[in-house]
CSV table of C-alpha atoms in Angstrom, one decimal:
chain,number,residue,atom,x,y,z
A,1,MET,CA,-19.2,-4.6,24.0
A,2,SER,CA,-21.0,-7.9,24.8
A,3,ARG,CA,-18.5,-10.2,23.4
A,4,THR,CA,-14.7,-10.0,23.8
A,5,PRO,CA,-12.5,-9.5,20.8
A,6,ARG,CA,-11.1,-13.0,21.4
A,7,GLN,CA,-14.6,-14.5,21.1
A,8,ILE,CA,-15.4,-12.6,18.0
A,9,GLY,CA,-12.1,-13.6,16.4
A,10,GLU,CA,-12.7,-17.3,17.3
A,11,GLU,CA,-16.2,-17.3,15.9
A,12,VAL,CA,-15.3,-15.5,12.6
A,13,TRP,CA,-12.4,-17.8,12.1
A,14,LYS,CA,-14.5,-20.9,12.7
A,15,THR,CA,-17.6,-19.9,10.7
A,16,ARG,CA,-16.9,-17.2,8.2
A,17,VAL,CA,-13.4,-17.7,6.8
A,18,GLU,CA,-12.4,-19.7,3.8
A,19,LYS,CA,-9.0,-21.3,4.6
A,20,VAL,CA,-6.1,-22.2,2.4
A,21,ASN,CA,-3.2,-24.6,3.1
A,22,ALA,CA,-0.8,-22.9,5.5
A,23,GLU,CA,2.3,-24.2,3.6
A,24,LEU,CA,1.0,-22.7,0.4
A,25,VAL,CA,0.9,-19.3,2.0
A,26,THR,CA,4.3,-19.8,3.6
A,27,LEU,CA,6.0,-21.0,0.4
A,28,THR,CA,4.3,-18.3,-1.7
A,29,TYR,CA,5.4,-15.5,0.6
A,30,GLY,CA,8.9,-17.0,0.7
A,31,SER,CA,9.0,-17.1,-3.0
A,32,VAL,CA,8.0,-13.5,-3.3
A,33,VAL,CA,10.6,-12.3,-0.8
A,34,ALA,CA,13.3,-14.4,-2.5
A,35,GLN,CA,12.4,-12.9,-5.8
A,36,LEU,CA,12.5,-9.4,-4.4
A,37,CYS,CA,16.0,-10.0,-3.0
A,38,LYS,CA,17.1,-11.0,-6.4
A,39,ASP,CA,15.3,-8.1,-8.1
A,40,PHE,CA,17.0,-5.6,-5.8
A,41,GLY,CA,20.4,-7.2,-5.9
A,42,ASN,CA,20.2,-8.1,-2.2
A,43,ASP,CA,19.7,-4.4,-1.2
A,44,TYR,CA,17.6,-5.5,1.8
A,45,ILE,CA,16.7,-2.0,2.8
A,46,GLN,CA,14.9,-1.7,-0.5
A,47,VAL,CA,13.3,-5.1,-0.1
A,48,ASN,CA,11.9,-4.0,3.3
A,49,GLU,CA,10.4,-0.9,1.7
A,50,GLN,CA,8.9,-2.9,-1.2
A,51,LEU,CA,7.4,-5.4,1.2
A,52,ASP,CA,5.9,-2.6,3.3
A,53,LYS,CA,4.4,-1.1,0.1
A,54,MET,CA,2.9,-4.3,-1.0
A,55,GLY,CA,1.4,-4.8,2.4
A,56,TYR,CA,0.0,-1.3,2.4
A,57,ASN,CA,-1.8,-2.1,-0.9
A,58,ILE,CA,-3.2,-5.2,0.6
A,59,GLY,CA,-4.2,-3.5,3.9
A,60,ILE,CA,-6.2,-0.8,2.2
A,61,ARG,CA,-8.3,-3.5,0.5
A,62,LEU,CA,-8.2,-6.0,3.3
A,63,ILE,CA,-9.9,-3.7,5.8
A,64,GLU,CA,-13.2,-3.9,3.8
A,65,ASP,CA,-13.1,-7.7,4.0
A,66,PHE,CA,-12.3,-7.5,7.7
A,67,LEU,CA,-15.2,-5.2,8.5
A,68,ALA,CA,-17.6,-7.3,6.4
A,69,ARG,CA,-16.7,-10.5,8.1
A,70,SER,CA,-16.1,-9.4,11.7
A,71,ASN,CA,-18.9,-6.9,12.0
A,72,THR,CA,-17.1,-5.1,14.8
A,73,SER,CA,-18.1,-1.7,16.0
A,74,ARG,CA,-16.0,1.4,16.2
A,75,CYS,CA,-13.1,1.3,18.6
A,76,ARG,CA,-13.2,4.0,21.2
A,77,THR,CA,-9.5,4.0,22.1
A,78,PHE,CA,-6.2,3.1,20.6
A,79,LYS,CA,-6.1,0.3,23.2
A,80,ASP,CA,-9.3,-1.2,21.9
A,81,ALA,CA,-7.9,-1.0,18.4
A,82,ALA,CA,-4.8,-2.9,19.4
A,83,GLU,CA,-6.9,-5.7,20.9
A,84,ILE,CA,-9.1,-5.9,17.8
A,85,VAL,CA,-6.0,-6.0,15.5
A,86,SER,CA,-4.5,-8.9,17.5
A,87,LYS,CA,-7.5,-11.0,18.5
A,88,VAL,CA,-9.7,-10.5,15.5
A,89,GLY,CA,-7.6,-9.2,12.6
A,90,PHE,CA,-4.6,-11.5,12.9
A,91,LYS,CA,-6.8,-14.3,14.1
A,92,ILE,CA,-9.1,-14.4,11.1
A,93,PHE,CA,-6.4,-13.9,8.4
A,94,LEU,CA,-3.5,-15.8,9.9
A,95,ASN,CA,-5.0,-17.8,12.8
A,96,ILE,CA,-2.6,-16.2,15.2
A,97,THR,CA,-3.1,-13.8,18.1
A,98,PRO,CA,0.1,-11.8,18.7
A,99,THR,CA,0.4,-10.6,22.3
A,100,VAL,CA,-0.3,-6.9,22.8
A,101,GLY,CA,2.1,-5.3,25.2
A,102,ASN,CA,4.8,-2.8,26.1
A,103,TRP,CA,2.5,0.2,26.0
A,104,SER,CA,4.2,3.6,26.2
A,105,GLN,CA,3.2,6.1,28.9
A,106,ASP,CA,1.0,8.1,26.6
A,107,ASN,CA,-0.8,5.0,25.3
A,108,LYS,CA,0.3,5.8,21.8
A,109,GLN,CA,2.7,3.0,21.2
A,110,PHE,CA,2.5,-0.7,21.7
A,111,SER,CA,4.1,-3.9,20.6
A,112,LEU,CA,2.7,-6.9,18.9
A,113,ILE,CA,4.8,-9.9,20.0
A,114,PHE,CA,4.5,-12.9,17.7
A,115,ASP,CA,4.9,-16.3,19.4
A,116,GLU,CA,4.3,-17.9,16.1
A,117,ASN,CA,4.6,-16.5,12.6
A,118,PRO,CA,3.2,-18.6,9.8
A,119,LEU,CA,5.1,-16.5,7.2
A,120,ALA,CA,8.4,-17.5,8.6
A,121,ASP,CA,8.0,-21.2,8.9
A,122,PHE,CA,11.0,-23.1,7.5
A,123,VAL,CA,12.7,-19.9,6.7
A,124,GLU,CA,16.4,-19.1,6.9
A,125,LEU,CA,17.8,-15.7,6.0
A,126,PRO,CA,20.5,-15.6,3.3
A,127,ASP,CA,23.8,-16.1,5.1
A,128,ASP,CA,25.6,-13.2,3.4
A,129,GLY,CA,26.2,-11.6,6.7
A,130,LYS,CA,24.0,-8.7,5.6
A,131,ALA,CA,20.4,-10.0,5.6
A,132,ILE,CA,20.6,-10.9,9.2
A,133,ASN,CA,21.2,-7.2,10.1
A,134,GLU,CA,19.1,-5.6,7.4
A,135,LEU,CA,16.2,-7.7,6.2
A,136,TRP,CA,12.9,-7.6,8.0
A,137,TYR,CA,11.5,-10.8,6.5
A,138,SER,CA,7.9,-10.3,7.5
A,139,ASN,CA,7.8,-6.6,6.8
A,140,ILE,CA,4.7,-7.0,4.6
A,141,LEU,CA,2.7,-7.3,7.9
A,142,CYS,CA,3.7,-3.7,8.9
A,143,GLY,CA,2.4,-2.4,5.6
A,144,VAL,CA,-0.9,-4.4,5.9
A,145,LEU,CA,-1.5,-2.9,9.4
A,146,ARG,CA,-0.6,0.6,8.3
A,147,GLY,CA,-2.9,0.4,5.2
A,148,ALA,CA,-5.8,-1.2,7.0
A,149,LEU,CA,-5.8,1.2,10.0
A,150,GLU,CA,-5.4,4.2,7.7
A,151,MET,CA,-8.7,3.3,6.0
A,152,VAL,CA,-10.4,3.6,9.4
A,153,GLN,CA,-8.9,7.0,10.1
A,154,THR,CA,-6.1,5.8,12.2
A,155,GLN,CA,-2.6,6.8,10.9
A,156,VAL,CA,0.1,4.6,12.4
A,157,GLU,CA,3.7,3.8,11.8
A,158,ALA,CA,4.7,0.1,12.2
A,159,GLN,CA,8.0,-1.6,12.1
A,160,PHE,CA,9.7,-4.7,13.4
A,161,VAL,CA,12.2,-4.2,16.1
A,162,SER,CA,13.2,-7.8,16.6
A,163,ASP,CA,12.8,-11.1,14.7
A,164,VAL,CA,13.6,-14.6,15.7
A,165,LEU,CA,14.9,-15.2,12.2
A,166,ARG,CA,17.7,-12.7,13.1
A,167,GLY,CA,18.5,-14.7,16.2
A,168,HIS,CA,16.5,-12.5,18.6
A,169,GLU,CA,14.5,-13.9,21.5
A,170,THR,CA,11.2,-12.7,20.1
A,171,THR,CA,9.6,-11.3,17.0
A,172,GLU,CA,8.2,-7.9,17.9
A,173,MET,CA,6.5,-5.2,15.9
A,174,ARG,CA,6.2,-1.7,17.2
A,175,VAL,CA,3.1,0.3,16.3
A,176,THR,CA,2.9,4.0,16.9
A,177,LEU,CA,-0.2,6.1,16.6
A,178,ILE,CA,0.6,9.2,14.5
A,179,ARG,CA,-2.9,10.8,14.6
A,180,ILE,CA,-6.5,10.1,14.2
A,181,LEU,CA,-7.5,11.4,10.8
A,182,GLU,CA,-10.5,13.7,10.6
A,183,ASP,CA,-13.2,13.0,8.0
A,184,GLU,CA,-12.6,15.7,5.5
A,185,MET,CA,-15.2,16.9,3.1
A,186,PRO,CA,-14.1,17.1,-0.5
A,187,VAL,CA,-13.5,20.7,-1.6
A,188,GLY,CA,-16.7,22.5,-2.9
A,189,ASP,CA,-19.0,19.8,-1.6
A,190,ASP,CA,-21.4,21.2,0.9
B,1,VAL,CA,-0.5,16.0,-55.1
B,2,ILE,CA,2.3,13.5,-55.4
B,3,GLY,CA,4.2,15.3,-52.7
B,4,GLU,CA,1.2,15.2,-50.5
B,5,ARG,CA,0.6,11.6,-51.1
B,6,THR,CA,4.2,10.7,-50.2
B,7,THR,CA,4.0,12.6,-47.0
B,8,SER,CA,0.8,11.1,-45.9
B,9,SER,CA,1.9,7.6,-46.8
B,10,SER,CA,5.2,8.0,-45.0
B,11,ASN,CA,3.3,9.3,-42.0
B,12,GLY,CA,1.1,6.3,-42.3
B,13,MET,CA,4.1,4.1,-42.4
B,14,GLN,CA,5.6,5.8,-39.4
B,15,SER,CA,2.5,5.3,-37.3
B,16,ILE,CA,2.3,1.7,-38.4
B,17,LEU,CA,5.9,1.2,-37.4
B,18,SER,CA,5.5,2.9,-34.0
B,19,GLU,CA,2.3,0.9,-33.4
B,20,LYS,CA,4.3,-2.2,-34.1
B,21,ASP,CA,7.1,-1.0,-31.8
B,22,ALA,CA,4.6,-0.4,-29.1
B,23,ARG,CA,3.1,-3.8,-29.6
B,24,ILE,CA,6.5,-5.5,-29.4
B,25,GLY,CA,7.3,-3.4,-26.3
B,26,GLU,CA,4.1,-4.6,-24.8
B,27,GLU,CA,4.7,-8.2,-25.7
B,28,GLU,CA,8.2,-8.0,-24.3
B,29,ARG,CA,6.9,-6.5,-21.1
B,30,ARG,CA,4.2,-9.2,-20.8
B,31,GLY,CA,6.8,-11.8,-21.4
B,32,ALA,CA,9.0,-10.4,-18.7
B,33,VAL,CA,6.1,-10.4,-16.2
B,34,PHE,CA,5.2,-13.9,-17.2
B,35,LYS,CA,8.7,-15.1,-16.5
B,36,HIS,CA,8.7,-13.4,-13.1
B,37,VAL,CA,5.3,-14.7,-12.0
B,38,GLU,CA,5.8,-18.1,-13.5
B,39,GLY,CA,9.2,-18.3,-11.6
B,40,LEU,CA,7.5,-17.5,-8.3
B,41,GLY,CA,5.1,-20.3,-8.9
B,42,TYR,CA,7.9,-22.7,-9.9
B,43,ARG,CA,9.5,-22.3,-6.5
B,44,VAL,CA,6.2,-22.8,-4.7
B,45,GLY,CA,5.6,-26.0,-6.7
B,46,GLN,CA,9.0,-27.3,-5.8
B,47,GLY,CA,8.5,-26.6,-2.1
B,48,LEU,CA,5.0,-28.1,-2.0
B,49,VAL,CA,6.1,-31.3,-3.6
B,50,GLU,CA,9.0,-31.6,-1.3
B,51,ARG,CA,6.7,-31.3,1.7
B,52,PHE,CA,3.9,-33.5,0.5
B,53,SER,CA,5.4,-36.3,-1.4
B,54,GLN,CA,8.0,-37.3,1.0
B,55,ASP,CA,6.2,-40.2,2.5
B,56,ARG,CA,5.0,-41.7,-0.8
B,57,PRO,CA,6.6,-44.5,-2.7
B,58,ARG,CA,8.4,-43.5,-5.9
B,59,PHE,CA,6.2,-42.9,-8.8
B,60,ALA,CA,6.6,-45.6,-11.5
B,61,GLU,CA,5.3,-43.6,-14.4
B,62,VAL,CA,4.7,-40.1,-15.6
B,63,LEU,CA,1.0,-40.8,-15.5
B,64,ASP,CA,1.2,-41.5,-11.8
B,65,VAL,CA,2.9,-38.2,-11.3
B,66,MET,CA,0.1,-36.5,-13.2
B,67,LYS,CA,-2.5,-38.3,-11.1
B,68,PHE,CA,-0.8,-37.2,-7.9
B,69,ILE,CA,-0.8,-33.6,-9.1
B,70,CYS,CA,-4.4,-33.7,-10.3
B,71,LYS,CA,-5.7,-35.3,-7.1
B,72,ASP,CA,-3.4,-34.5,-4.1
B,73,LEU,CA,-1.6,-31.4,-5.1
B,74,TRP,CA,-4.6,-29.6,-6.6
B,75,GLN,CA,-6.7,-30.5,-3.5
B,76,LEU,CA,-4.0,-29.0,-1.4
B,77,ILE,CA,-3.7,-25.8,-3.2
B,78,PHE,CA,-7.2,-25.2,-4.5
B,79,ARG,CA,-9.3,-27.5,-2.3
B,80,LYS,CA,-10.6,-29.4,-5.2
B,81,GLN,CA,-9.3,-31.9,-7.7
B,82,ILE,CA,-8.7,-31.4,-11.4
B,83,ASP,CA,-11.9,-32.3,-13.2
B,84,ASN,CA,-10.4,-33.8,-16.3
B,85,LEU,CA,-7.1,-35.3,-17.3
B,86,LYS,CA,-6.4,-36.2,-20.9
B,87,THR,CA,-3.3,-37.5,-22.6
B,88,ASN,CA,-2.3,-38.4,-26.1
B,89,HIS,CA,0.1,-41.0,-24.7
B,90,ARG,CA,3.0,-39.2,-26.4
B,91,GLY,CA,4.0,-36.8,-23.7
B,92,VAL,CA,1.1,-34.3,-23.8
B,93,TYR,CA,-1.3,-34.0,-20.9
B,94,VAL,CA,-4.2,-31.6,-20.6
B,95,LEU,CA,-5.5,-30.8,-17.2
B,96,THR,CA,-8.9,-29.1,-17.0
B,97,ASP,CA,-10.4,-27.4,-14.0
B,98,ASN,CA,-14.0,-26.5,-14.7
B,99,SER,CA,-14.2,-24.1,-11.7
B,100,PHE,CA,-10.7,-22.8,-11.2
B,101,ARG,CA,-10.4,-21.1,-7.9
B,102,LEU,CA,-8.4,-18.1,-9.0
B,103,LEU,CA,-11.0,-17.3,-11.7
B,104,MET,CA,-14.1,-18.1,-9.7
B,105,ARG,CA,-15.2,-14.6,-8.9
B,106,MET,CA,-13.9,-12.7,-11.9
B,107,SER,CA,-15.8,-10.4,-14.1
B,108,THR,CA,-15.2,-7.3,-16.0
B,109,GLU,CA,-17.6,-4.6,-17.2
B,110,ALA,CA,-17.2,-5.5,-20.8
B,111,GLY,CA,-17.5,-9.3,-20.1
B,112,GLY,CA,-16.9,-12.1,-22.5
B,113,LEU,CA,-13.6,-12.0,-24.4
B,114,ASP,CA,-12.4,-9.0,-22.4
B,115,THR,CA,-12.7,-10.9,-19.1
B,116,VAL,CA,-11.0,-14.0,-20.6
B,117,THR,CA,-8.1,-11.8,-21.9
B,118,ARG,CA,-7.6,-10.0,-18.6
B,119,ALA,CA,-7.9,-13.2,-16.6
B,120,GLN,CA,-5.0,-14.8,-18.5
B,121,PRO,CA,-2.2,-13.5,-16.3
B,122,TYR,CA,-3.8,-15.2,-13.3
B,123,LEU,CA,-2.9,-18.5,-14.9
B,124,TRP,CA,0.8,-17.8,-15.0
B,125,PHE,CA,1.4,-18.5,-11.3
B,126,PRO,CA,-0.3,-21.9,-11.4
B,127,CYS,CA,1.6,-22.7,-14.6
B,128,GLY,CA,4.8,-22.2,-12.6
B,129,VAL,CA,3.5,-24.3,-9.7
B,130,LEU,CA,2.8,-27.2,-12.1
B,131,ARG,CA,6.2,-26.9,-13.8
B,132,GLY,CA,8.0,-26.7,-10.4
B,133,ALA,CA,6.0,-29.6,-9.0
B,134,LEU,CA,6.7,-31.8,-12.1
B,135,ALA,CA,10.4,-30.8,-12.1
B,136,ASN,CA,10.9,-31.9,-8.5
B,137,LEU,CA,9.2,-35.2,-9.3
B,138,GLY,CA,11.6,-35.8,-12.1
B,139,VAL,CA,9.5,-34.7,-15.1
B,140,GLN,CA,10.8,-31.9,-17.2
B,141,ALA,CA,8.0,-30.1,-19.0
B,142,THR,CA,6.7,-27.0,-20.5
B,143,VAL,CA,3.3,-25.8,-19.2
B,144,VAL,CA,1.0,-23.3,-20.8
B,145,ALA,CA,-2.5,-22.5,-19.7
B,146,GLU,CA,-5.6,-21.0,-21.2
B,147,THR,CA,-9.1,-20.1,-20.4
B,148,THR,CA,-11.8,-19.9,-22.9
B,149,ALA,CA,-14.7,-19.2,-20.6
B,150,ILE,CA,-14.5,-18.1,-16.9
B,151,PRO,CA,-14.0,-20.0,-14.6
B,152,VAL,CA,-12.7,-22.9,-16.8
B,153,ALA,CA,-8.9,-23.2,-17.0
B,154,SER,CA,-6.9,-25.8,-18.9
B,155,PHE,CA,-3.2,-26.5,-18.5
B,156,HIS,CA,-1.3,-28.0,-21.4
B,157,VAL,CA,1.7,-30.0,-20.2
B,158,GLN,CA,4.2,-31.0,-22.7
B,159,THR,CA,6.7,-33.4,-21.2
B,160,LEU,CA,10.2,-33.3,-22.6
B,161,ARG,CA,11.8,-36.6,-23.7
B,162,GLN,CA,14.7,-37.5,-21.6
B,163,ASP,CA,17.2,-39.5,-23.6
C-alpha cells in the first residue's frame, strides 16, 4: 500500500465528504436514544439491543458508500482491517480516529479507544441509578461496525466495555473476529 | 335471486367495511409514526436553538424569529437558506425551500405522484425541528409540510395567539 490509512482518511475527509453540522448529529442521536428509552420504559438492555440493530442496518448500507469514497483495496489481515476502520472509516464519517490497541494473543480481538465521541457531546445519562450500569449510550456504533464488516465477509462481534458517560476513564469498544465468511454460490447456480 | 343478491350485497358491504377499517388502521399507524418522528425533531429543534441563539439579542417580533429560522437555522441544518418566506400578517407563515436537502436525491420507479406521496414522511422530522425551534423562541405554533414536486418543500406555520 503506497499511502497509509491515515493519509487516505485525511484526503477523503477533506475532498470527498459532504459535512453536516456536528451539533445536529449529536442532538439528533440524543433525541433518538431518549425516545427509545421512553418507548422501552427505561429497559436499557432493550435500548442497547435496538441501537445495535439500527446500527447494523446502517452499516450494511454504509459500507457501499465507504468503498465508493475511500477506494481502498482488500485488507490482508484483521490488523489491516482494524487500521482502516479507525483511520479511514471513523475518520470520514465522524472525523475521529479511535486508537486501535489491546490486541489479543491470537490477533482476533482488539479495542477501539475513543478519545472523543461526537455522539456523546453534552450528554448525561438518566440519573435513575440504572442507566449508568446498563445503558451503552453509543451502542449504535457497534451495530454499524458489525453490519459494515459483515458485508465485506468479516463477521465480528462488537460491544462497549467502558464509557466515560458511565464515569469510566475511557470509552472502549471491544471487537472480536468470529470468522471470515466464504463467498457462497447460491444453490443451483453453477 | 333475491337471496343471492342479499348475500352478494352484504358481502360487498363487508368488504367495504373492512377496507375502511384497514384504512383507518393505516391512518392511525401513520399518525402514530408522525407523532414519533415529529417529536424527535421537536427535541432537536429545541436543542439547536438553545445552542445557537444564546449570544443574540432578544427577538422583538415573530417575524424576526422567522427570519432567524429561515436564514441562520436552516443554514446550520441544511447548508442553505429558505428560498421564500411568505406571511399573511395574521399569524400564518409559509416557508418554501426549492431544493430541500432531504428530498434532493429522491426518486421512485413510478415517479410523479408516487414519489411525492412516499417522500411525505421525510418532512415530518423537519416539521418537528421547526416547531421545537419556534417553541424555544417563545412562539407556539403548529407546523405542517407538503411537497408538490420533488425537491420542493413548503412548511406552513400557523402561530397560535397568546392572549
